[in-house]
Amino acid sequence: MTGPILSLRGVSKSFPQGGLLDRLLGRDSRLVALDGVSLDVMRGDVVGIVGESGSGKSTVARCIVRLIDPTSGGVRLAGREIADISRRLLQPHRKKIQIVFQDPYRSLNPRVTVGESIAEGPVNYGIAHADAMKRARELLELVGLPADAVSRYPHQFSGGQRQRIAIARALALDPDVLVADEAVSALDVSVQAQVLELLDEIQKRLGIAILFITHDLRVAAQICDEVVVMQHGRVVEQGPAAEVLTHPKEAYTKALLDAAPGRGWDFANFRPVSEGVAASA
């Protein structure tokens, strides 16, 4: 397939505000969360969406995987429009795009073993249970955990290990696109680096496209090929990561860079300027 594996065109999302009385009195208003967002993700690329809290970046992720429905606009996945098709027709396409959420402590069912959690998706798509469990063991090893972890429960793992399990579960359906929605922001900085390295290794080994959503420009600098900057539900700047993060055109992007945590970060070379910063990045 040529062209983008994932393409958004003019995606908007608004939510109703006010209560029933407001609507009865004709005072219904809407909160615009997304306003005409367009972007492309090429196969094998890592595209970062960055912005402050409330910029709309996580709403983009939820519209893409259809956890919520866009109010308007188009979402094409592997050449197929999925923004407005029914849930029934959407089902065959869901396995092509999977999401990893921010909180590793809430993303796994504590009553289900790790193996069953990873195998659930393939089994739902008709894969034999034994084959799905075999794949679960392989995926655990891929993300740096022992194969025998299939029989253990989420509470037996650290936060970083749980996020590795969540990544393995997302990969179980062999998706074309992995959406990482603030997937490292809840982790300690030392664990963040390990998970980022894992995502980079997975992307190179599998050739999967990653849409990486983060508020931390240091993280975006380490993993992203392209960067999309959002503010108030709109895309204000986008382009190659090296260009956007070293020569930003928009005042908002410059402000984000100035406010990035950890003084001494060298965006020009995508690394800390000293080993002291590197240890905490």
PDB file of C-alpha atoms in Angstrom:
ATOM      1  CA  MET A   1       0.000   0.000   0.000  1.00  0.00           C
ATOM      2  CA  THR A   2       1.229   3.458  -0.927  1.00  0.00           C
ATOM      3  CA  GLY A   3       0.217   6.636   0.873  1.00  0.00           C
ATOM      4  CA  PRO A   4      -0.549   7.067   4.574  1.00  0.00           C
ATOM      5  CA  ILE A   5      -1.660   4.104   6.647  1.00  0.00           C
ATOM      6  CA  LEU A   6      -3.706   6.554   8.745  1.00  0.00           C
ATOM      7  CA  SER A   7      -5.156   9.834   7.515  1.00  0.00           C
ATOM      8  CA  LEU A   8      -7.334  12.429   9.228  1.00  0.00           C
ATOM      9  CA  ARG A   9      -9.108  15.150   7.258  1.00  0.00           C
ATOM     10  CA  GLY A  10     -10.955  17.969   8.961  1.00  0.00           C
ATOM     11  CA  VAL A  11     -11.821  15.954  12.077  1.00  0.00           C
ATOM     12  CA  SER A  12     -13.918  17.918  14.567  1.00  0.00           C
ATOM     13  CA  LYS A  13     -15.509  16.922  17.851  1.00  0.00           C
ATOM     14  CA  SER A  14     -17.842  18.899  20.083  1.00  0.00           C
ATOM     15  CA  PHE A  15     -19.607  17.989  23.312  1.00  0.00           C
ATOM     16  CA  PRO A  16     -22.877  19.407  24.680  1.00  0.00           C
ATOM     17  CA  GLN A  17     -22.624  21.729  27.668  1.00  0.00           C
ATOM     18  CA  GLY A  18     -25.242  22.644  30.222  1.00  0.00           C
ATOM     19  CA  GLY A  19     -28.058  20.598  31.744  1.00  0.00           C
ATOM     20  CA  LEU A  20     -31.539  19.600  30.639  1.00  0.00           C
ATOM     21  CA  LEU A  21     -33.051  22.917  31.778  1.00  0.00           C
ATOM     22  CA  ASP A  22     -30.575  24.835  29.625  1.00  0.00           C
ATOM     23  CA  ARG A  23     -31.569  22.796  26.590  1.00  0.00           C
ATOM     24  CA  LEU A  24     -35.289  23.211  27.286  1.00  0.00           C
ATOM     25  CA  LEU A  25     -34.788  26.971  27.482  1.00  0.00           C
ATOM     26  CA  GLY A  26     -32.859  27.015  24.237  1.00  0.00           C
ATOM     27  CA  ARG A  27     -29.546  27.721  25.934  1.00  0.00           C
ATOM     28  CA  ASP A  28     -27.839  24.633  24.591  1.00  0.00           C
ATOM     29  CA  SER A  29     -24.183  25.217  23.818  1.00  0.00           C
ATOM     30  CA  ARG A  30     -21.324  22.987  22.762  1.00  0.00           C
ATOM     31  CA  LEU A  31     -17.695  22.663  23.766  1.00  0.00           C
ATOM     32  CA  VAL A  32     -15.450  22.349  20.717  1.00  0.00           C
ATOM     33  CA  ALA A  33     -12.717  19.842  21.581  1.00  0.00           C
ATOM     34  CA  LEU A  34     -11.374  19.384  18.045  1.00  0.00           C
ATOM     35  CA  ASP A  35     -11.603  21.855  15.190  1.00  0.00           C
ATOM     36  CA  GLY A  36     -10.679  20.593  11.732  1.00  0.00           C
ATOM     37  CA  VAL A  37      -7.704  18.367  12.576  1.00  0.00           C
ATOM     38  CA  SER A  38      -5.831  16.925   9.590  1.00  0.00           C
ATOM     39  CA  LEU A  39      -2.715  14.750   9.698  1.00  0.00           C
ATOM     40  CA  ASP A  40      -1.105  11.747   8.024  1.00  0.00           C
ATOM     41  CA  VAL A  41       0.781   8.805   9.483  1.00  0.00           C
ATOM     42  CA  MET A  42       2.927   6.838   7.040  1.00  0.00           C
ATOM     43  CA  ARG A  43       3.569   3.128   7.504  1.00  0.00           C
ATOM     44  CA  GLY A  44       6.580   2.642   9.781  1.00  0.00           C
ATOM     45  CA  ASP A  45       6.684   6.246  11.012  1.00  0.00           C
ATOM     46  CA  VAL A  46       6.372   7.551  14.573  1.00  0.00           C
ATOM     47  CA  VAL A  47       4.213  10.674  14.610  1.00  0.00           C
ATOM     48  CA  GLY A  48       3.943  12.655  17.827  1.00  0.00           C
ATOM     49  CA  ILE A  49       1.000  14.823  18.841  1.00  0.00           C
ATOM     50  CA  VAL A  50       2.134  17.314  21.466  1.00  0.00           C
ATOM     51  CA  GLY A  51       0.359  20.022  23.392  1.00  0.00           C
ATOM     52  CA  GLU A  52      -0.731  21.114  26.827  1.00  0.00           C
ATOM     53  CA  SER A  53      -3.523  19.486  28.799  1.00  0.00           C
ATOM     54  CA  GLY A  54      -6.815  20.347  27.111  1.00  0.00           C
ATOM     55  CA  SER A  55      -5.244  20.854  23.678  1.00  0.00           C
ATOM     56  CA  GLY A  56      -7.314  18.012  22.217  1.00  0.00           C
ATOM     57  CA  LYS A  57      -4.563  15.471  21.620  1.00  0.00           C
ATOM     58  CA  SER A  58      -6.190  12.625  23.572  1.00  0.00           C
ATOM     59  CA  THR A  59      -9.559  13.398  21.948  1.00  0.00           C
ATOM     60  CA  VAL A  60      -7.841  12.832  18.598  1.00  0.00           C
ATOM     61  CA  ALA A  61      -6.699   9.400  19.807  1.00  0.00           C
ATOM     62  CA  ARG A  62     -10.177   8.439  20.964  1.00  0.00           C
ATOM     63  CA  CYS A  63     -11.732   9.548  17.679  1.00  0.00           C
ATOM     64  CA  ILE A  64      -9.185   7.553  15.688  1.00  0.00           C
ATOM     65  CA  VAL A  65      -9.900   4.292  17.522  1.00  0.00           C
ATOM     66  CA  ARG A  66     -13.626   5.166  17.663  1.00  0.00           C
ATOM     67  CA  LEU A  67     -13.934   5.144  21.436  1.00  0.00           C
ATOM     68  CA  ILE A  68     -15.853   8.308  20.646  1.00  0.00           C
ATOM     69  CA  ASP A  69     -17.336   9.320  17.298  1.00  0.00           C
ATOM     70  CA  PRO A  70     -16.103  12.433  15.481  1.00  0.00           C
ATOM     71  CA  THR A  71     -18.728  15.111  14.982  1.00  0.00           C
ATOM     72  CA  SER A  72     -17.468  15.633  11.437  1.00  0.00           C
ATOM     73  CA  GLY A  73     -14.481  14.894   9.228  1.00  0.00           C
ATOM     74  CA  GLY A  74     -12.850  11.760   7.900  1.00  0.00           C
ATOM     75  CA  VAL A  75     -10.578   9.060   9.334  1.00  0.00           C
ATOM     76  CA  ARG A  76      -9.055   6.653   6.825  1.00  0.00           C
ATOM     77  CA  LEU A  77      -7.260   3.528   8.015  1.00  0.00           C
ATOM     78  CA  ALA A  78      -5.396   1.468   5.410  1.00  0.00           C
ATOM     79  CA  GLY A  79      -7.397   3.268   2.743  1.00  0.00           C
ATOM     80  CA  ARG A  80     -10.821   2.620   4.319  1.00  0.00           C
ATOM     81  CA  GLU A  81     -13.019   5.360   5.766  1.00  0.00           C
ATOM     82  CA  ILE A  82     -13.903   4.407   9.351  1.00  0.00           C
ATOM     83  CA  ALA A  83     -15.147   7.674  10.869  1.00  0.00           C
ATOM     84  CA  ASP A  84     -18.828   7.120  10.203  1.00  0.00           C
ATOM     85  CA  ILE A  85     -19.334   3.392   9.661  1.00  0.00           C
ATOM     86  CA  SER A  86     -21.446   1.396  12.111  1.00  0.00           C
ATOM     87  CA  ARG A  87     -19.940  -0.448  15.067  1.00  0.00           C
ATOM     88  CA  ARG A  88     -20.743  -3.750  13.368  1.00  0.00           C
ATOM     89  CA  LEU A  89     -18.943  -2.809  10.156  1.00  0.00           C
ATOM     90  CA  LEU A  90     -16.102  -1.274  12.160  1.00  0.00           C
ATOM     91  CA  GLN A  91     -15.313  -4.523  13.981  1.00  0.00           C
ATOM     92  CA  PRO A  92     -13.075  -6.097  11.287  1.00  0.00           C
ATOM     93  CA  HIS A  93     -11.001  -2.895  11.161  1.00  0.00           C
ATOM     94  CA  ARG A  94     -10.479  -2.512  14.913  1.00  0.00           C
ATOM     95  CA  LYS A  95      -7.631  -4.999  15.013  1.00  0.00           C
ATOM     96  CA  LYS A  96      -5.667  -2.803  12.580  1.00  0.00           C
ATOM     97  CA  ILE A  97      -5.362  -0.020  15.150  1.00  0.00           C
ATOM     98  CA  GLN A  98      -4.764  -0.574  18.857  1.00  0.00           C
ATOM     99  CA  ILE A  99      -4.263   1.827  21.761  1.00  0.00           C
ATOM    100  CA  VAL A 100      -2.078   1.845  24.873  1.00  0.00           C
ATOM    101  CA  PHE A 101      -3.405   4.116  27.619  1.00  0.00           C
ATOM    102  CA  GLN A 102      -1.644   6.246  30.208  1.00  0.00           C
ATOM    103  CA  ASP A 103      -2.361   4.389  33.427  1.00  0.00           C
ATOM    104  CA  PRO A 104      -0.832   0.889  33.546  1.00  0.00           C
ATOM    105  CA  TYR A 105      -2.606   0.194  36.847  1.00  0.00           C
ATOM    106  CA  ARG A 106      -6.101   0.592  35.375  1.00  0.00           C
ATOM    107  CA  SER A 107      -5.617  -0.859  31.902  1.00  0.00           C
ATOM    108  CA  LEU A 108      -5.442  -4.510  32.990  1.00  0.00           C
ATOM    109  CA  ASN A 109      -8.192  -6.540  34.670  1.00  0.00           C
ATOM    110  CA  PRO A 110      -6.801  -7.573  38.085  1.00  0.00           C
ATOM    111  CA  ARG A 111      -8.875 -10.785  38.064  1.00  0.00           C
ATOM    112  CA  VAL A 112      -7.507 -12.052  34.753  1.00  0.00           C
ATOM    113  CA  THR A 113      -4.066 -13.562  34.214  1.00  0.00           C
ATOM    114  CA  VAL A 114      -1.647 -11.730  31.979  1.00  0.00           C
ATOM    115  CA  GLY A 115      -1.779 -14.493  29.384  1.00  0.00           C
ATOM    116  CA  GLU A 116      -5.564 -14.485  29.169  1.00  0.00           C
ATOM    117  CA  SER A 117      -5.572 -10.695  28.910  1.00  0.00           C
ATOM    118  CA  ILE A 118      -3.182 -10.762  25.944  1.00  0.00           C
ATOM    119  CA  ALA A 119      -4.974 -13.702  24.295  1.00  0.00           C
ATOM    120  CA  GLU A 120      -8.456 -12.204  24.652  1.00  0.00           C
ATOM    121  CA  GLY A 121      -8.348 -10.130  21.472  1.00  0.00           C
ATOM    122  CA  PRO A 122      -7.112 -12.886  19.137  1.00  0.00           C
ATOM    123  CA  VAL A 123      -9.602 -15.371  20.633  1.00  0.00           C
ATOM    124  CA  ASN A 124     -12.431 -12.890  19.983  1.00  0.00           C
ATOM    125  CA  TYR A 125     -11.315 -12.780  16.354  1.00  0.00           C
ATOM    126  CA  GLY A 126     -11.469 -16.569  15.996  1.00  0.00           C
ATOM    127  CA  ILE A 127      -7.919 -17.638  16.864  1.00  0.00           C
ATOM    128  CA  ALA A 128      -7.736 -20.936  18.763  1.00  0.00           C
ATOM    129  CA  HIS A 129      -7.071 -20.433  22.468  1.00  0.00           C
ATOM    130  CA  ALA A 130      -3.896 -22.546  22.428  1.00  0.00           C
ATOM    131  CA  ASP A 131      -2.491 -20.544  19.514  1.00  0.00           C
ATOM    132  CA  ALA A 132      -3.420 -17.260  21.199  1.00  0.00           C
ATOM    133  CA  MET A 133      -1.644 -18.307  24.397  1.00  0.00           C
ATOM    134  CA  LYS A 134       1.431 -19.329  22.423  1.00  0.00           C
ATOM    135  CA  ARG A 135       1.423 -15.896  20.813  1.00  0.00           C
ATOM    136  CA  ALA A 136       1.007 -14.306  24.270  1.00  0.00           C
ATOM    137  CA  ARG A 137       4.213 -16.011  25.443  1.00  0.00           C
ATOM    138  CA  GLU A 138       6.065 -14.791  22.350  1.00  0.00           C
ATOM    139  CA  LEU A 139       4.828 -11.228  22.856  1.00  0.00           C
ATOM    140  CA  LEU A 140       5.840 -11.205  26.514  1.00  0.00           C
ATOM    141  CA  GLU A 141       9.373 -12.104  25.465  1.00  0.00           C
ATOM    142  CA  LEU A 142       9.234  -9.434  22.764  1.00  0.00           C
ATOM    143  CA  VAL A 143       8.498  -6.771  25.408  1.00  0.00           C
ATOM    144  CA  GLY A 144      11.225  -8.030  27.726  1.00  0.00           C
ATOM    145  CA  LEU A 145       9.240 -10.210  30.146  1.00  0.00           C
ATOM    146  CA  PRO A 146       9.518 -13.980  30.749  1.00  0.00           C
ATOM    147  CA  ALA A 147       7.145 -16.234  28.822  1.00  0.00           C
ATOM    148  CA  ASP A 148       5.960 -17.876  32.051  1.00  0.00           C
ATOM    149  CA  ALA A 149       4.451 -14.542  33.125  1.00  0.00           C
ATOM    150  CA  VAL A 150       1.303 -15.685  31.297  1.00  0.00           C
ATOM    151  CA  SER A 151       0.121 -17.404  34.475  1.00  0.00           C
ATOM    152  CA  ARG A 152       0.660 -14.417  36.768  1.00  0.00           C
ATOM    153  CA  TYR A 153      -1.683 -11.540  37.660  1.00  0.00           C
ATOM    154  CA  PRO A 154      -1.218  -7.797  37.087  1.00  0.00           C
ATOM    155  CA  HIS A 155      -0.653  -6.994  40.788  1.00  0.00           C
ATOM    156  CA  GLN A 156       2.528  -9.072  40.645  1.00  0.00           C
ATOM    157  CA  PHE A 157       4.179  -6.576  38.294  1.00  0.00           C
ATOM    158  CA  SER A 158       5.542  -3.041  38.588  1.00  0.00           C
ATOM    159  CA  GLY A 159       4.071  -0.100  36.720  1.00  0.00           C
ATOM    160  CA  GLY A 160       6.675  -0.280  33.979  1.00  0.00           C
ATOM    161  CA  GLN A 161       6.150  -4.031  33.594  1.00  0.00           C
ATOM    162  CA  ARG A 162       2.385  -3.565  33.388  1.00  0.00           C
ATOM    163  CA  GLN A 163       2.845  -1.053  30.610  1.00  0.00           C
ATOM    164  CA  ARG A 164       4.975  -3.620  28.772  1.00  0.00           C
ATOM    165  CA  ILE A 165       2.105  -6.097  29.188  1.00  0.00           C
ATOM    166  CA  ALA A 166      -0.349  -3.504  27.847  1.00  0.00           C
ATOM    167  CA  ILE A 167       1.906  -3.032  24.811  1.00  0.00           C
ATOM    168  CA  ALA A 168       2.048  -6.821  24.292  1.00  0.00           C
ATOM    169  CA  ARG A 169      -1.744  -6.977  24.453  1.00  0.00           C
ATOM    170  CA  ALA A 170      -2.038  -4.177  21.885  1.00  0.00           C
ATOM    171  CA  LEU A 171       0.345  -6.044  19.547  1.00  0.00           C
ATOM    172  CA  ALA A 172      -1.528  -9.346  19.828  1.00  0.00           C
ATOM    173  CA  LEU A 173      -3.766  -8.508  16.865  1.00  0.00           C
ATOM    174  CA  ASP A 174      -0.826  -7.476  14.641  1.00  0.00           C
ATOM    175  CA  PRO A 175      -2.094  -3.909  14.149  1.00  0.00           C
ATOM    176  CA  ASP A 176      -0.918  -1.558  11.432  1.00  0.00           C
ATOM    177  CA  VAL A 177      -1.028   1.402  13.836  1.00  0.00           C
ATOM    178  CA  LEU A 178      -0.292   1.597  17.555  1.00  0.00           C
ATOM    179  CA  VAL A 179      -1.684   4.634  19.380  1.00  0.00           C
ATOM    180  CA  ALA A 180       0.262   5.442  22.553  1.00  0.00           C
ATOM    181  CA  ASP A 181      -1.812   7.943  24.542  1.00  0.00           C
ATOM    182  CA  GLU A 182       0.535   9.439  27.163  1.00  0.00           C
ATOM    183  CA  ALA A 183       1.821   5.879  27.533  1.00  0.00           C
ATOM    184  CA  VAL A 184       4.924   6.822  29.553  1.00  0.00           C
ATOM    185  CA  SER A 185       3.752   9.892  31.466  1.00  0.00           C
ATOM    186  CA  ALA A 186       2.632   7.907  34.542  1.00  0.00           C
ATOM    187  CA  LEU A 187       6.005   6.160  34.849  1.00  0.00           C
ATOM    188  CA  ASP A 188       9.153   7.154  36.699  1.00  0.00           C
ATOM    189  CA  VAL A 189      11.644   8.912  34.453  1.00  0.00           C
ATOM    190  CA  SER A 190      14.082   5.998  34.506  1.00  0.00           C
ATOM    191  CA  VAL A 191      11.304   3.581  33.511  1.00  0.00           C
ATOM    192  CA  GLN A 192      10.115   6.018  30.824  1.00  0.00           C
ATOM    193  CA  ALA A 193      13.437   5.656  29.035  1.00  0.00           C
ATOM    194  CA  GLN A 194      13.155   1.859  29.075  1.00  0.00           C
ATOM    195  CA  VAL A 195       9.632   1.862  27.637  1.00  0.00           C
ATOM    196  CA  LEU A 196      10.600   4.419  24.972  1.00  0.00           C
ATOM    197  CA  GLU A 197      13.511   2.202  23.984  1.00  0.00           C
ATOM    198  CA  LEU A 198      11.120  -0.757  23.811  1.00  0.00           C
ATOM    199  CA  LEU A 199       8.684   1.139  21.554  1.00  0.00           C
ATOM    200  CA  ASP A 200      11.544   2.164  19.298  1.00  0.00           C
ATOM    201  CA  GLU A 201      12.747  -1.436  19.080  1.00  0.00           C
ATOM    202  CA  ILE A 202       9.219  -2.715  18.345  1.00  0.00           C
ATOM    203  CA  GLN A 203       8.703  -0.118  15.640  1.00  0.00           C
ATOM    204  CA  LYS A 204      11.963  -1.072  13.926  1.00  0.00           C
ATOM    205  CA  ARG A 205      11.370  -4.822  14.232  1.00  0.00           C
ATOM    206  CA  LEU A 206       7.715  -4.895  13.180  1.00  0.00           C
ATOM    207  CA  GLY A 207       7.584  -1.848  10.907  1.00  0.00           C
ATOM    208  CA  ILE A 208       4.455  -0.699  12.706  1.00  0.00           C
ATOM    209  CA  ALA A 209       3.308   2.933  12.613  1.00  0.00           C
ATOM    210  CA  ILE A 210       3.021   4.658  15.995  1.00  0.00           C
ATOM    211  CA  LEU A 211       0.922   7.695  16.850  1.00  0.00           C
ATOM    212  CA  PHE A 212       2.597   8.935  20.022  1.00  0.00           C
ATOM    213  CA  ILE A 213       0.663  11.411  22.143  1.00  0.00           C
ATOM    214  CA  THR A 214       2.539  13.340  24.819  1.00  0.00           C
ATOM    215  CA  HIS A 215       2.726  16.668  26.615  1.00  0.00           C
ATOM    216  CA  ASP A 216       6.488  16.240  27.091  1.00  0.00           C
ATOM    217  CA  LEU A 217       8.582  17.571  24.219  1.00  0.00           C
ATOM    218  CA  ARG A 218      11.677  15.763  25.519  1.00  0.00           C
ATOM    219  CA  VAL A 219       9.866  12.477  24.973  1.00  0.00           C
ATOM    220  CA  ALA A 220       8.714  13.530  21.507  1.00  0.00           C
ATOM    221  CA  ALA A 221      12.291  14.463  20.609  1.00  0.00           C
ATOM    222  CA  GLN A 222      13.540  10.994  21.484  1.00  0.00           C
ATOM    223  CA  ILE A 223      11.066   8.882  19.526  1.00  0.00           C
ATOM    224  CA  CYS A 224       9.157  10.852  16.879  1.00  0.00           C
ATOM    225  CA  ASP A 225       9.890  11.251  13.169  1.00  0.00           C
ATOM    226  CA  GLU A 226       7.118  13.839  12.720  1.00  0.00           C
ATOM    227  CA  VAL A 227       5.553  16.196  15.261  1.00  0.00           C
ATOM    228  CA  VAL A 228       2.063  17.711  15.265  1.00  0.00           C
ATOM    229  CA  VAL A 229       1.546  20.569  17.723  1.00  0.00           C
ATOM    230  CA  MET A 230      -2.007  21.176  18.987  1.00  0.00           C
ATOM    231  CA  GLN A 231      -3.579  24.096  20.833  1.00  0.00           C
ATOM    232  CA  HIS A 232      -7.264  24.541  21.719  1.00  0.00           C
ATOM    233  CA  GLY A 233      -8.302  21.653  19.484  1.00  0.00           C
ATOM    234  CA  ARG A 234      -6.429  22.871  16.417  1.00  0.00           C
ATOM    235  CA  VAL A 235      -3.190  21.897  14.720  1.00  0.00           C
ATOM    236  CA  VAL A 236      -0.950  24.968  14.887  1.00  0.00           C
ATOM    237  CA  GLU A 237       2.259  23.459  13.512  1.00  0.00           C
ATOM    238  CA  GLN A 238       3.453  20.171  12.067  1.00  0.00           C
ATOM    239  CA  GLY A 239       6.485  18.799  10.278  1.00  0.00           C
ATOM    240  CA  PRO A 240       9.646  16.738  10.766  1.00  0.00           C
ATOM    241  CA  ALA A 241      10.554  16.491  14.452  1.00  0.00           C
ATOM    242  CA  ALA A 242      14.051  17.895  13.885  1.00  0.00           C
ATOM    243  CA  GLU A 243      12.601  20.959  12.187  1.00  0.00           C
ATOM    244  CA  VAL A 244       9.671  21.653  14.509  1.00  0.00           C
ATOM    245  CA  LEU A 245      11.658  21.165  17.709  1.00  0.00           C
ATOM    246  CA  THR A 246      14.733  23.131  16.670  1.00  0.00           C
ATOM    247  CA  HIS A 247      13.253  25.829  14.404  1.00  0.00           C
ATOM    248  CA  PRO A 248       9.620  26.289  15.457  1.00  0.00           C
ATOM    249  CA  LYS A 249       7.607  28.754  13.426  1.00  0.00           C
ATOM    250  CA  GLU A 250       4.705  29.333  15.808  1.00  0.00           C
ATOM    251  CA  ALA A 251       4.857  31.289  19.066  1.00  0.00           C
ATOM    252  CA  TYR A 252       2.923  28.533  20.861  1.00  0.00           C
ATOM    253  CA  THR A 253       5.480  25.889  19.866  1.00  0.00           C
ATOM    254  CA  LYS A 254       8.292  28.158  21.045  1.00  0.00           C
ATOM    255  CA  ALA A 255       6.492  28.613  24.372  1.00  0.00           C
ATOM    256  CA  LEU A 256       6.165  24.833  24.778  1.00  0.00           C
ATOM    257  CA  LEU A 257       9.861  24.409  24.142  1.00  0.00           C
ATOM    258  CA  ASP A 258      10.724  27.156  26.634  1.00  0.00           C
ATOM    259  CA  ALA A 259       8.492  25.511  29.243  1.00  0.00           C
ATOM    260  CA  ALA A 260       9.782  21.966  28.651  1.00  0.00           C
ATOM    261  CA  PRO A 261      10.873  20.432  31.978  1.00  0.00           C
ATOM    262  CA  GLY A 262      14.560  19.875  32.543  1.00  0.00           C
ATOM    263  CA  ARG A 263      16.760  22.791  31.615  1.00  0.00           C
ATOM    264  CA  GLY A 264      19.736  21.767  29.520  1.00  0.00           C
ATOM    265  CA  TRP A 265      17.890  19.639  26.990  1.00  0.00           C
ATOM    266  CA  ASP A 266      19.538  19.893  23.589  1.00  0.00           C
ATOM    267  CA  PHE A 267      16.674  19.625  21.105  1.00  0.00           C
ATOM    268  CA  ALA A 268      19.049  20.164  18.197  1.00  0.00           C
ATOM    269  CA  ASN A 269      20.698  16.808  18.917  1.00  0.00           C
ATOM    270  CA  PHE A 270      17.699  15.159  20.613  1.00  0.00           C
ATOM    271  CA  ARG A 271      19.556  14.447  23.846  1.00  0.00           C
ATOM    272  CA  PRO A 272      20.424  16.016  27.209  1.00  0.00           C
ATOM    273  CA  VAL A 273      23.461  18.279  27.148  1.00  0.00           C
ATOM    274  CA  SER A 274      25.056  16.542  30.128  1.00  0.00           C
ATOM    275  CA  GLU A 275      25.117  13.099  31.694  1.00  0.00           C
ATOM    276  CA  GLY A 276      23.489  14.589  34.786  1.00  0.00           C
ATOM    277  CA  VAL A 277      20.453  15.519  32.745  1.00  0.00           C
ATOM    278  CA  ALA A 278      20.580  12.207  30.892  1.00  0.00           C
ATOM    279  CA  ALA A 279      20.229  10.323  34.160  1.00  0.00           C
ATOM    280  CA  SER A 280      16.975  12.130  34.937  1.00  0.00           C
ATOM    281  CA  ALA A 281      15.487  12.319  31.439  1.00  0.00           C
TER     282      ALA A 281
END
